[in-house]
Amino acid sequence: MITTETKIITDSWISLTWDEFSQLWDDSIYKKAKFYYYNQKVRIEMTPLGNDHASDHSIINHAIYLYAAIKNIPFNGLDACSYRKVGVKEAQPDLSFYIGDNVDVVPYGTGVIDLTIYPSPNLVIEVANTSLADDKGEKRLLYEDCGVEEYWIVDVKNVNIIAFKIEDKGSKRITQSLVLPGLEINSLVQALQKSRETNHSEVSRWLLQQFQSN
């Protein structure tokens, strides 16, 4: 049974059964919340997303679209999409991408992506402003368990990207993407740094030059 006290605990992991967790989906209190469920614990994120988080989210998303288009890499990007294995886990990453052979695996018109029917996305990205410790910790374990191929954390406050490749339910730091071959993580970090000094149009122009020259 979910109590009023339980409902007000957000932005931290709390113990709930799946049935209790599922009661929250239609609760108007959590209309704008992001949900994560793993190891019989739920994390409900309701921290308002400000300018810095939104700006970095936009830059990284645009950079990936730009790189994939220039390098002719087939992919589909999803923004704040929900992935669910009923009774076991749920994730709603800031950005996720199906790439290469998986590009068309989820048909248009699909709601929450059922991980018992469809594979996990190849790349998952969390933009961390106030949630960095959790993104490096419990969420990383969640995505390892989901079997995504790469997991990136955009560290807003430190203007950095922590990128991992995932295999055999473990993760290892990388400096170059494997799912987006040839993409140097540092080039994205430089784009974030430039966004602190100039507008996104200038950053996009710089990214275009970088990607076309490599």
mmCIF file of N, CA and C in Angstrom, residues 53-183:
data_model
loop_
_atom_site.group_PDB
_atom_site.id
_atom_site.type_symbol
_atom_site.label_atom_id
_atom_site.label_comp_id
_atom_site.label_asym_id
_atom_site.label_seq_id
_atom_site.Cartn_x
_atom_site.Cartn_y
_atom_site.Cartn_z
ATOM 1 N N HIS A 53 20.662 22.109 -18.151
ATOM 2 C CA HIS A 53 20.326 20.733 -18.518
ATOM 3 C C HIS A 53 19.731 20.691 -19.928
ATOM 4 N N ALA A 54 18.782 21.569 -20.186
ATOM 5 C CA ALA A 54 18.106 21.580 -21.488
ATOM 6 C C ALA A 54 19.069 21.927 -22.626
ATOM 7 N N SER A 55 19.984 22.857 -22.378
ATOM 8 C CA SER A 55 20.947 23.261 -23.399
ATOM 9 C C SER A 55 21.880 22.117 -23.760
ATOM 10 N N ASP A 56 22.441 21.433 -22.762
ATOM 11 C CA ASP A 56 23.348 20.316 -23.037
ATOM 12 C C ASP A 56 22.615 19.157 -23.706
ATOM 13 N N HIS A 57 21.388 18.922 -23.264
ATOM 14 C CA HIS A 57 20.542 17.898 -23.896
ATOM 15 C C HIS A 57 20.394 18.198 -25.387
ATOM 16 N N SER A 58 20.109 19.448 -25.707
ATOM 17 C CA SER A 58 19.898 19.853 -27.090
ATOM 18 C C SER A 58 21.162 19.706 -27.929
ATOM 19 N N ILE A 59 22.300 20.145 -27.387
ATOM 20 C CA ILE A 59 23.567 20.085 -28.113
ATOM 21 C C ILE A 59 23.957 18.643 -28.426
ATOM 22 N N ILE A 60 23.902 17.771 -27.433
ATOM 23 C CA ILE A 60 24.313 16.382 -27.636
ATOM 24 C C ILE A 60 23.386 15.672 -28.617
ATOM 25 N N ASN A 61 22.093 15.899 -28.480
ATOM 26 C CA ASN A 61 21.132 15.298 -29.402
ATOM 27 C C ASN A 61 21.408 15.751 -30.835
ATOM 28 N N HIS A 62 21.605 17.047 -31.015
ATOM 29 C CA HIS A 62 21.878 17.594 -32.346
ATOM 30 C C HIS A 62 23.182 17.043 -32.905
ATOM 31 N N ALA A 63 24.214 16.953 -32.069
ATOM 32 C CA ALA A 63 25.513 16.459 -32.527
ATOM 33 C C ALA A 63 25.414 15.035 -33.044
ATOM 34 N N ILE A 64 24.646 14.200 -32.375
ATOM 35 C CA ILE A 64 24.498 12.811 -32.803
ATOM 36 C C ILE A 64 23.750 12.732 -34.128
ATOM 37 N N TYR A 65 22.689 13.504 -34.260
ATOM 38 C CA TYR A 65 21.951 13.535 -35.528
ATOM 39 C C TYR A 65 22.864 13.991 -36.661
ATOM 40 N N LEU A 66 23.643 15.024 -36.401
ATOM 41 C CA LEU A 66 24.536 15.580 -37.411
ATOM 42 C C LEU A 66 25.593 14.556 -37.816
ATOM 43 N N TYR A 67 26.215 13.917 -36.829
ATOM 44 C CA TYR A 67 27.266 12.935 -37.115
ATOM 45 C C TYR A 67 26.711 11.752 -37.906
ATOM 46 N N ALA A 68 25.569 11.236 -37.481
ATOM 47 C CA ALA A 68 24.987 10.079 -38.159
ATOM 48 C C ALA A 68 24.615 10.412 -39.610
ATOM 49 N N ALA A 69 24.123 11.624 -39.832
ATOM 50 C CA ALA A 69 23.755 12.027 -41.193
ATOM 51 C C ALA A 69 24.992 12.133 -42.077
ATOM 52 N N ILE A 70 26.047 12.758 -41.569
ATOM 53 C CA ILE A 70 27.277 12.940 -42.346
ATOM 54 C C ILE A 70 27.953 11.604 -42.633
ATOM 55 N N LYS A 71 27.952 10.700 -41.657
ATOM 56 C CA LYS A 71 28.627 9.411 -41.800
ATOM 57 C C LYS A 71 27.709 8.315 -42.351
ATOM 58 N N ASN A 72 26.480 8.694 -42.684
ATOM 59 C CA ASN A 72 25.519 7.748 -43.266
ATOM 60 C C ASN A 72 25.282 6.533 -42.352
ATOM 61 N N ILE A 73 25.080 6.815 -41.083
ATOM 62 C CA ILE A 73 24.789 5.768 -40.100
ATOM 63 C C ILE A 73 23.288 5.744 -39.841
ATOM 64 N N PRO A 74 22.592 4.655 -40.140
ATOM 65 C CA PRO A 74 21.148 4.603 -39.891
ATOM 66 C C PRO A 74 20.845 4.556 -38.397
ATOM 67 N N PHE A 75 19.928 5.413 -37.958
ATOM 68 C CA PHE A 75 19.558 5.397 -36.544
ATOM 69 C C PHE A 75 18.216 6.089 -36.355
ATOM 70 N N ASN A 76 17.593 5.803 -35.236
ATOM 71 C CA ASN A 76 16.385 6.495 -34.794
ATOM 72 C C ASN A 76 16.589 6.931 -33.355
ATOM 73 N N GLY A 77 16.313 8.203 -33.073
ATOM 74 C CA GLY A 77 16.496 8.749 -31.739
ATOM 75 C C GLY A 77 15.173 8.914 -31.013
ATOM 76 N N LEU A 78 15.206 8.696 -29.701
ATOM 77 C CA LEU A 78 14.012 8.797 -28.868
ATOM 78 C C LEU A 78 14.314 9.685 -27.664
ATOM 79 N N ASP A 79 13.399 10.569 -27.368
ATOM 80 C CA ASP A 79 13.563 11.544 -26.288
ATOM 81 C C ASP A 79 12.659 11.155 -25.126
ATOM 82 N N ALA A 80 13.272 10.855 -23.955
ATOM 83 C CA ALA A 80 12.521 10.517 -22.740
ATOM 84 C C ALA A 80 11.524 9.380 -22.964
ATOM 85 N N CYS A 81 11.943 8.376 -23.704
ATOM 86 C CA CYS A 81 11.090 7.215 -23.971
ATOM 87 C C CYS A 81 11.160 6.235 -22.801
ATOM 88 N N SER A 82 10.054 5.551 -22.545
ATOM 89 C CA SER A 82 10.000 4.580 -21.451
ATOM 90 C C SER A 82 10.255 3.164 -21.957
ATOM 91 N N TYR A 83 11.125 2.456 -21.254
ATOM 92 C CA TYR A 83 11.439 1.054 -21.535
ATOM 93 C C TYR A 83 11.045 0.237 -20.321
ATOM 94 N N ARG A 84 10.344 -0.885 -20.559
ATOM 95 C CA ARG A 84 9.767 -1.618 -19.430
ATOM 96 C C ARG A 84 9.842 -3.125 -19.634
ATOM 97 N N LYS A 85 10.266 -3.824 -18.588
ATOM 98 C CA LYS A 85 10.080 -5.267 -18.486
ATOM 99 C C LYS A 85 9.196 -5.471 -17.275
ATOM 100 N N VAL A 86 7.935 -5.786 -17.516
ATOM 101 C CA VAL A 86 6.923 -5.813 -16.461
ATOM 102 C C VAL A 86 7.372 -6.691 -15.298
ATOM 103 N N GLY A 87 7.257 -6.121 -14.104
ATOM 104 C CA GLY A 87 7.593 -6.842 -12.894
ATOM 105 C C GLY A 87 9.054 -6.793 -12.520
ATOM 106 N N VAL A 88 9.898 -6.250 -13.438
ATOM 107 C CA VAL A 88 11.338 -6.337 -13.220
ATOM 108 C C VAL A 88 12.028 -4.975 -13.242
ATOM 109 N N LYS A 89 11.827 -4.213 -14.316
ATOM 110 C CA LYS A 89 12.580 -2.963 -14.444
ATOM 111 C C LYS A 89 11.886 -1.980 -15.375
ATOM 112 N N GLU A 90 12.239 -0.735 -15.182
ATOM 113 C CA GLU A 90 11.729 0.351 -16.020
ATOM 114 C C GLU A 90 12.796 1.441 -16.060
ATOM 115 N N ALA A 91 12.943 2.069 -17.228
ATOM 116 C CA ALA A 91 13.884 3.178 -17.376
ATOM 117 C C ALA A 91 13.310 4.201 -18.334
ATOM 118 N N GLN A 92 13.631 5.455 -18.087
ATOM 119 C CA GLN A 92 13.200 6.535 -18.966
ATOM 120 C C GLN A 92 14.378 7.492 -19.167
ATOM 121 N N PRO A 93 15.360 7.077 -19.979
ATOM 122 C CA PRO A 93 16.558 7.915 -20.175
ATOM 123 C C PRO A 93 16.239 9.202 -20.916
ATOM 124 N N ASP A 94 17.095 10.194 -20.717
ATOM 125 C CA ASP A 94 16.913 11.464 -21.417
ATOM 126 C C ASP A 94 16.936 11.269 -22.926
ATOM 127 N N LEU A 95 17.894 10.489 -23.414
ATOM 128 C CA LEU A 95 18.025 10.222 -24.840
ATOM 129 C C LEU A 95 18.351 8.750 -25.040
ATOM 130 N N SER A 96 17.840 8.179 -26.115
ATOM 131 C CA SER A 96 18.180 6.795 -26.456
ATOM 132 C C SER A 96 18.111 6.636 -27.969
ATOM 133 N N PHE A 97 18.906 5.689 -28.474
ATOM 134 C CA PHE A 97 19.039 5.555 -29.926
ATOM 135 C C PHE A 97 19.122 4.089 -30.338
ATOM 136 N N TYR A 98 18.335 3.759 -31.365
ATOM 137 C CA TYR A 98 18.469 2.477 -32.043
ATOM 138 C C TYR A 98 19.310 2.716 -33.290
ATOM 139 N N ILE A 99 20.366 1.922 -33.461
ATOM 140 C CA ILE A 99 21.373 2.203 -34.479
ATOM 141 C C ILE A 99 21.662 0.952 -35.303
ATOM 142 N N GLY A 100 21.950 1.162 -36.600
ATOM 143 C CA GLY A 100 22.355 0.057 -37.470
ATOM 144 C C GLY A 100 21.238 -0.931 -37.717
ATOM 145 N N ASP A 101 21.501 -2.200 -37.463
ATOM 146 C CA ASP A 101 20.514 -3.251 -37.736
ATOM 147 C C ASP A 101 19.243 -3.091 -36.918
ATOM 148 N N ASN A 102 19.318 -2.401 -35.794
ATOM 149 C CA ASN A 102 18.155 -2.227 -34.913
ATOM 150 C C ASN A 102 17.310 -1.001 -35.254
ATOM 151 N N VAL A 103 17.697 -0.278 -36.304
ATOM 152 C CA VAL A 103 17.111 1.046 -36.531
ATOM 153 C C VAL A 103 15.582 1.023 -36.637
ATOM 154 N N ASP A 104 15.027 0.005 -37.253
ATOM 155 C CA ASP A 104 13.580 -0.034 -37.460
ATOM 156 C C ASP A 104 12.892 -1.122 -36.633
ATOM 157 N N VAL A 105 13.538 -1.553 -35.565
ATOM 158 C CA VAL A 105 13.017 -2.690 -34.819
ATOM 159 C C VAL A 105 11.739 -2.358 -34.057
ATOM 160 N N VAL A 106 11.570 -1.098 -33.646
ATOM 161 C CA VAL A 106 10.362 -0.699 -32.914
ATOM 162 C C VAL A 106 9.436 0.051 -33.871
ATOM 163 N N PRO A 107 8.258 -0.494 -34.175
ATOM 164 C CA PRO A 107 7.372 0.145 -35.149
ATOM 165 C C PRO A 107 6.751 1.437 -34.632
ATOM 166 N N TYR A 108 6.477 2.329 -35.552
ATOM 167 C CA TYR A 108 5.792 3.577 -35.195
ATOM 168 C C TYR A 108 4.419 3.237 -34.628
ATOM 169 N N GLY A 109 4.010 3.974 -33.600
ATOM 170 C CA GLY A 109 2.735 3.695 -32.947
ATOM 171 C C GLY A 109 2.897 2.930 -31.652
ATOM 172 N N THR A 110 4.129 2.476 -31.364
ATOM 173 C CA THR A 110 4.400 1.774 -30.112
ATOM 174 C C THR A 110 4.412 2.769 -28.951
ATOM 175 N N GLY A 111 3.824 2.393 -27.840
ATOM 176 C CA GLY A 111 3.846 3.240 -26.645
ATOM 177 C C GLY A 111 5.093 2.951 -25.838
ATOM 178 N N VAL A 112 4.904 2.563 -24.583
ATOM 179 C CA VAL A 112 6.039 2.131 -23.761
ATOM 180 C C VAL A 112 6.680 0.924 -24.436
ATOM 181 N N ILE A 113 8.004 0.933 -24.551
ATOM 182 C CA ILE A 113 8.698 -0.151 -25.253
ATOM 183 C C ILE A 113 8.878 -1.336 -24.315
ATOM 184 N N ASP A 114 8.258 -2.443 -24.672
ATOM 185 C CA ASP A 114 8.277 -3.667 -23.885
ATOM 186 C C ASP A 114 9.569 -4.428 -24.181
ATOM 187 N N LEU A 115 10.432 -4.550 -23.182
ATOM 188 C CA LEU A 115 11.732 -5.185 -23.379
ATOM 189 C C LEU A 115 11.644 -6.702 -23.479
ATOM 190 N N THR A 116 10.456 -7.261 -23.306
ATOM 191 C CA THR A 116 10.283 -8.684 -23.576
ATOM 192 C C THR A 116 9.969 -8.919 -25.053
ATOM 193 N N ILE A 117 9.635 -7.839 -25.764
ATOM 194 C CA ILE A 117 9.315 -7.932 -27.195
ATOM 195 C C ILE A 117 10.417 -7.319 -28.051
ATOM 196 N N TYR A 118 10.914 -6.170 -27.627
ATOM 197 C CA TYR A 118 11.907 -5.428 -28.402
ATOM 198 C C TYR A 118 13.241 -5.369 -27.669
ATOM 199 N N PRO A 119 14.331 -5.255 -28.404
ATOM 200 C CA PRO A 119 15.635 -5.129 -27.747
ATOM 201 C C PRO A 119 15.800 -3.752 -27.108
ATOM 202 N N SER A 120 16.744 -3.662 -26.207
ATOM 203 C CA SER A 120 17.095 -2.368 -25.634
ATOM 204 C C SER A 120 17.761 -1.507 -26.697
ATOM 205 N N PRO A 121 17.731 -0.193 -26.550
ATOM 206 C CA PRO A 121 18.415 0.674 -27.502
ATOM 207 C C PRO A 121 19.928 0.434 -27.460
ATOM 208 N N ASN A 122 20.592 0.769 -28.558
ATOM 209 C CA ASN A 122 22.044 0.597 -28.624
ATOM 210 C C ASN A 122 22.780 1.600 -27.743
ATOM 211 N N LEU A 123 22.250 2.829 -27.695
ATOM 212 C CA LEU A 123 22.899 3.903 -26.948
ATOM 213 C C LEU A 123 21.878 4.589 -26.048
ATOM 214 N N VAL A 124 22.262 4.776 -24.780
ATOM 215 C CA VAL A 124 21.435 5.491 -23.821
ATOM 216 C C VAL A 124 22.254 6.637 -23.239
ATOM 217 N N ILE A 125 21.621 7.808 -23.093
ATOM 218 C CA ILE A 125 22.309 8.978 -22.550
ATOM 219 C C ILE A 125 21.472 9.596 -21.436
ATOM 220 N N GLU A 126 22.124 9.848 -20.312
ATOM 221 C CA GLU A 126 21.504 10.607 -19.231
ATOM 222 C C GLU A 126 22.238 11.938 -19.101
ATOM 223 N N VAL A 127 21.481 13.033 -19.017
ATOM 224 C CA VAL A 127 22.049 14.361 -18.810
ATOM 225 C C VAL A 127 21.941 14.660 -17.324
ATOM 226 N N ALA A 128 23.093 14.777 -16.665
ATOM 227 C CA ALA A 128 23.126 14.862 -15.213
ATOM 228 C C ALA A 128 23.514 16.253 -14.748
ATOM 229 N N ASN A 129 22.585 16.913 -14.077
ATOM 230 C CA ASN A 129 22.895 18.180 -13.435
ATOM 231 C C ASN A 129 22.911 17.983 -11.916
ATOM 232 N N THR A 130 21.796 17.468 -11.389
ATOM 233 C CA THR A 130 21.718 17.188 -9.952
ATOM 234 C C THR A 130 21.761 15.686 -9.658
ATOM 235 N N SER A 131 21.812 14.845 -10.698
ATOM 236 C CA SER A 131 21.676 13.394 -10.498
ATOM 237 C C SER A 131 22.936 12.614 -10.855
ATOM 238 N N LEU A 132 24.098 13.271 -10.868
ATOM 239 C CA LEU A 132 25.324 12.640 -11.364
ATOM 240 C C LEU A 132 25.677 11.371 -10.603
ATOM 241 N N ALA A 133 25.642 11.406 -9.284
ATOM 242 C CA ALA A 133 26.029 10.234 -8.499
ATOM 243 C C ALA A 133 25.149 9.035 -8.836
ATOM 244 N N ASP A 134 23.857 9.266 -8.973
ATOM 245 C CA ASP A 134 22.949 8.164 -9.291
ATOM 246 C C ASP A 134 23.153 7.676 -10.717
ATOM 247 N N ASP A 135 23.405 8.608 -11.655
ATOM 248 C CA ASP A 135 23.620 8.210 -13.050
ATOM 249 C C ASP A 135 24.866 7.346 -13.180
ATOM 250 N N LYS A 136 25.884 7.617 -12.366
ATOM 251 C CA LYS A 136 27.110 6.813 -12.394
ATOM 252 C C LYS A 136 26.950 5.516 -11.601
ATOM 253 N N GLY A 137 25.955 5.473 -10.724
ATOM 254 C CA GLY A 137 25.780 4.327 -9.851
ATOM 255 C C GLY A 137 24.653 3.397 -10.254
ATOM 256 N N GLU A 138 23.504 3.558 -9.596
ATOM 257 C CA GLU A 138 22.398 2.619 -9.775
ATOM 258 C C GLU A 138 21.879 2.578 -11.205
ATOM 259 N N LYS A 139 21.803 3.727 -11.855
ATOM 260 C CA LYS A 139 21.307 3.720 -13.242
ATOM 261 C C LYS A 139 22.275 2.997 -14.174
ATOM 262 N N ARG A 140 23.548 3.139 -13.917
ATOM 263 C CA ARG A 140 24.525 2.407 -14.748
ATOM 264 C C ARG A 140 24.306 0.901 -14.599
ATOM 265 N N LEU A 141 24.059 0.443 -13.380
ATOM 266 C CA LEU A 141 23.771 -0.980 -13.168
ATOM 267 C C LEU A 141 22.489 -1.392 -13.891
ATOM 268 N N LEU A 142 21.501 -0.509 -13.865
ATOM 269 C CA LEU A 142 20.235 -0.786 -14.559
ATOM 270 C C LEU A 142 20.478 -0.960 -16.056
ATOM 271 N N TYR A 143 21.251 -0.056 -16.655
ATOM 272 C CA TYR A 143 21.487 -0.145 -18.094
ATOM 273 C C TYR A 143 22.409 -1.307 -18.449
ATOM 274 N N GLU A 144 23.313 -1.666 -17.551
ATOM 275 C CA GLU A 144 24.104 -2.880 -17.760
ATOM 276 C C GLU A 144 23.178 -4.082 -17.832
ATOM 277 N N ASP A 145 22.222 -4.123 -16.915
ATOM 278 C CA ASP A 145 21.289 -5.246 -16.858
ATOM 279 C C ASP A 145 20.357 -5.265 -18.070
ATOM 280 N N CYS A 146 20.042 -4.085 -18.588
ATOM 281 C CA CYS A 146 19.186 -4.009 -19.782
ATOM 282 C C CYS A 146 19.916 -4.476 -21.042
ATOM 283 N N GLY A 147 21.260 -4.401 -21.015
ATOM 284 C CA GLY A 147 22.022 -4.852 -22.170
ATOM 285 C C GLY A 147 22.187 -3.824 -23.265
ATOM 286 N N VAL A 148 22.125 -2.521 -22.912
ATOM 287 C CA VAL A 148 22.437 -1.512 -23.926
ATOM 288 C C VAL A 148 23.920 -1.639 -24.261
ATOM 289 N N GLU A 149 24.312 -1.182 -25.441
ATOM 290 C CA GLU A 149 25.707 -1.332 -25.864
ATOM 291 C C GLU A 149 26.593 -0.210 -25.338
ATOM 292 N N GLU A 150 26.044 1.009 -25.275
ATOM 293 C CA GLU A 150 26.794 2.137 -24.748
ATOM 294 C C GLU A 150 25.911 2.987 -23.851
ATOM 295 N N TYR A 151 26.540 3.561 -22.832
ATOM 296 C CA TYR A 151 25.847 4.439 -21.895
ATOM 297 C C TYR A 151 26.725 5.663 -21.675
ATOM 298 N N TRP A 152 26.171 6.843 -21.957
ATOM 299 C CA TRP A 152 26.888 8.099 -21.761
ATOM 300 C C TRP A 152 26.209 8.913 -20.664
ATOM 301 N N ILE A 153 27.016 9.584 -19.870
ATOM 302 C CA ILE A 153 26.514 10.513 -18.867
ATOM 303 C C ILE A 153 27.067 11.898 -19.192
ATOM 304 N N VAL A 154 26.187 12.847 -19.456
ATOM 305 C CA VAL A 154 26.601 14.225 -19.696
ATOM 306 C C VAL A 154 26.624 14.935 -18.350
ATOM 307 N N ASP A 155 27.818 15.274 -17.892
ATOM 308 C CA ASP A 155 28.024 15.939 -16.612
ATOM 309 C C ASP A 155 27.938 17.455 -16.834
ATOM 310 N N VAL A 156 26.769 18.008 -16.557
ATOM 311 C CA VAL A 156 26.497 19.412 -16.873
ATOM 312 C C VAL A 156 27.414 20.346 -16.090
ATOM 313 N N LYS A 157 27.545 20.129 -14.803
ATOM 314 C CA LYS A 157 28.289 21.056 -13.957
ATOM 315 C C LYS A 157 29.784 21.077 -14.274
ATOM 316 N N ASN A 158 30.339 19.923 -14.626
ATOM 317 C CA ASN A 158 31.768 19.830 -14.915
ATOM 318 C C ASN A 158 32.079 19.855 -16.408
ATOM 319 N N VAL A 159 31.053 20.063 -17.228
ATOM 320 C CA VAL A 159 31.192 20.138 -18.694
ATOM 321 C C VAL A 159 32.007 18.947 -19.195
ATOM 322 N N ASN A 160 31.457 17.764 -18.992
ATOM 323 C CA ASN A 160 32.176 16.546 -19.338
ATOM 324 C C ASN A 160 31.192 15.464 -19.776
ATOM 325 N N ILE A 161 31.704 14.449 -20.450
ATOM 326 C CA ILE A 161 30.897 13.289 -20.818
ATOM 327 C C ILE A 161 31.645 12.040 -20.373
ATOM 328 N N ILE A 162 30.979 11.215 -19.582
ATOM 329 C CA ILE A 162 31.532 9.934 -19.144
ATOM 330 C C ILE A 162 30.853 8.854 -19.979
ATOM 331 N N ALA A 163 31.627 8.174 -20.813
ATOM 332 C CA ALA A 163 31.048 7.198 -21.748
ATOM 333 C C ALA A 163 31.516 5.788 -21.401
ATOM 334 N N PHE A 164 30.589 4.842 -21.470
ATOM 335 C CA PHE A 164 30.891 3.444 -21.166
ATOM 336 C C PHE A 164 30.433 2.553 -22.316
ATOM 337 N N LYS A 165 31.197 1.524 -22.600
ATOM 338 C CA LYS A 165 30.689 0.424 -23.407
ATOM 339 C C LYS A 165 30.231 -0.653 -22.434
ATOM 340 N N ILE A 166 29.174 -1.365 -22.790
ATOM 341 C CA ILE A 166 28.606 -2.371 -21.902
ATOM 342 C C ILE A 166 28.627 -3.721 -22.595
ATOM 343 N N GLU A 167 29.166 -4.705 -21.907
ATOM 344 C CA GLU A 167 29.126 -6.076 -22.400
ATOM 345 C C GLU A 167 29.184 -7.025 -21.209
ATOM 346 N N ASP A 168 28.514 -8.162 -21.344
ATOM 347 C CA ASP A 168 28.464 -9.163 -20.272
ATOM 348 C C ASP A 168 28.023 -8.550 -18.936
ATOM 349 N N LYS A 169 27.070 -7.624 -19.018
ATOM 350 C CA LYS A 169 26.510 -6.959 -17.836
ATOM 351 C C LYS A 169 27.571 -6.246 -17.003
ATOM 352 N N GLY A 170 28.573 -5.721 -17.695
ATOM 353 C CA GLY A 170 29.592 -4.905 -17.055
ATOM 354 C C GLY A 170 29.899 -3.728 -17.954
ATOM 355 N N SER A 171 30.584 -2.712 -17.437
ATOM 356 C CA SER A 171 30.855 -1.527 -18.232
ATOM 357 C C SER A 171 32.311 -1.102 -18.109
ATOM 358 N N LYS A 172 32.804 -0.463 -19.177
ATOM 359 C CA LYS A 172 34.191 -0.006 -19.238
ATOM 360 C C LYS A 172 34.229 1.347 -19.924
ATOM 361 N N ARG A 173 35.029 2.265 -19.392
ATOM 362 C CA ARG A 173 35.130 3.602 -19.963
ATOM 363 C C ARG A 173 35.690 3.549 -21.381
ATOM 364 N N ILE A 174 35.163 4.418 -22.246
ATOM 365 C CA ILE A 174 35.651 4.543 -23.616
ATOM 366 C C ILE A 174 35.843 6.016 -23.953
ATOM 367 N N THR A 175 36.714 6.278 -24.920
ATOM 368 C CA THR A 175 36.930 7.647 -25.394
ATOM 369 C C THR A 175 36.424 7.829 -26.812
ATOM 370 N N GLN A 176 36.050 6.739 -27.469
ATOM 371 C CA GLN A 176 35.488 6.792 -28.812
ATOM 372 C C GLN A 176 34.305 5.839 -28.875
ATOM 373 N N SER A 177 33.227 6.310 -29.483
ATOM 374 C CA SER A 177 32.024 5.481 -29.582
ATOM 375 C C SER A 177 32.249 4.281 -30.499
ATOM 376 N N LEU A 178 31.636 3.177 -30.129
ATOM 377 C CA LEU A 178 31.659 1.979 -30.960
ATOM 378 C C LEU A 178 30.382 1.857 -31.782
ATOM 379 N N VAL A 179 29.275 2.336 -31.249
ATOM 380 C CA VAL A 179 28.004 2.246 -31.969
ATOM 381 C C VAL A 179 27.869 3.359 -33.011
ATOM 382 N N LEU A 180 28.620 4.440 -32.818
ATOM 383 C CA LEU A 180 28.723 5.520 -33.801
ATOM 384 C C LEU A 180 30.200 5.595 -34.187
ATOM 385 N N PRO A 181 30.651 4.670 -35.031
ATOM 386 C CA PRO A 181 32.081 4.475 -35.294
ATOM 387 C C PRO A 181 32.812 5.762 -35.670
ATOM 388 N N GLY A 182 33.932 5.976 -34.987
ATOM 389 C CA GLY A 182 34.773 7.124 -35.277
ATOM 390 C C GLY A 182 34.444 8.380 -34.496
ATOM 391 N N LEU A 183 33.342 8.381 -33.773
ATOM 392 C CA LEU A 183 32.949 9.582 -33.034
ATOM 393 C C LEU A 183 33.742 9.674 -31.741
#
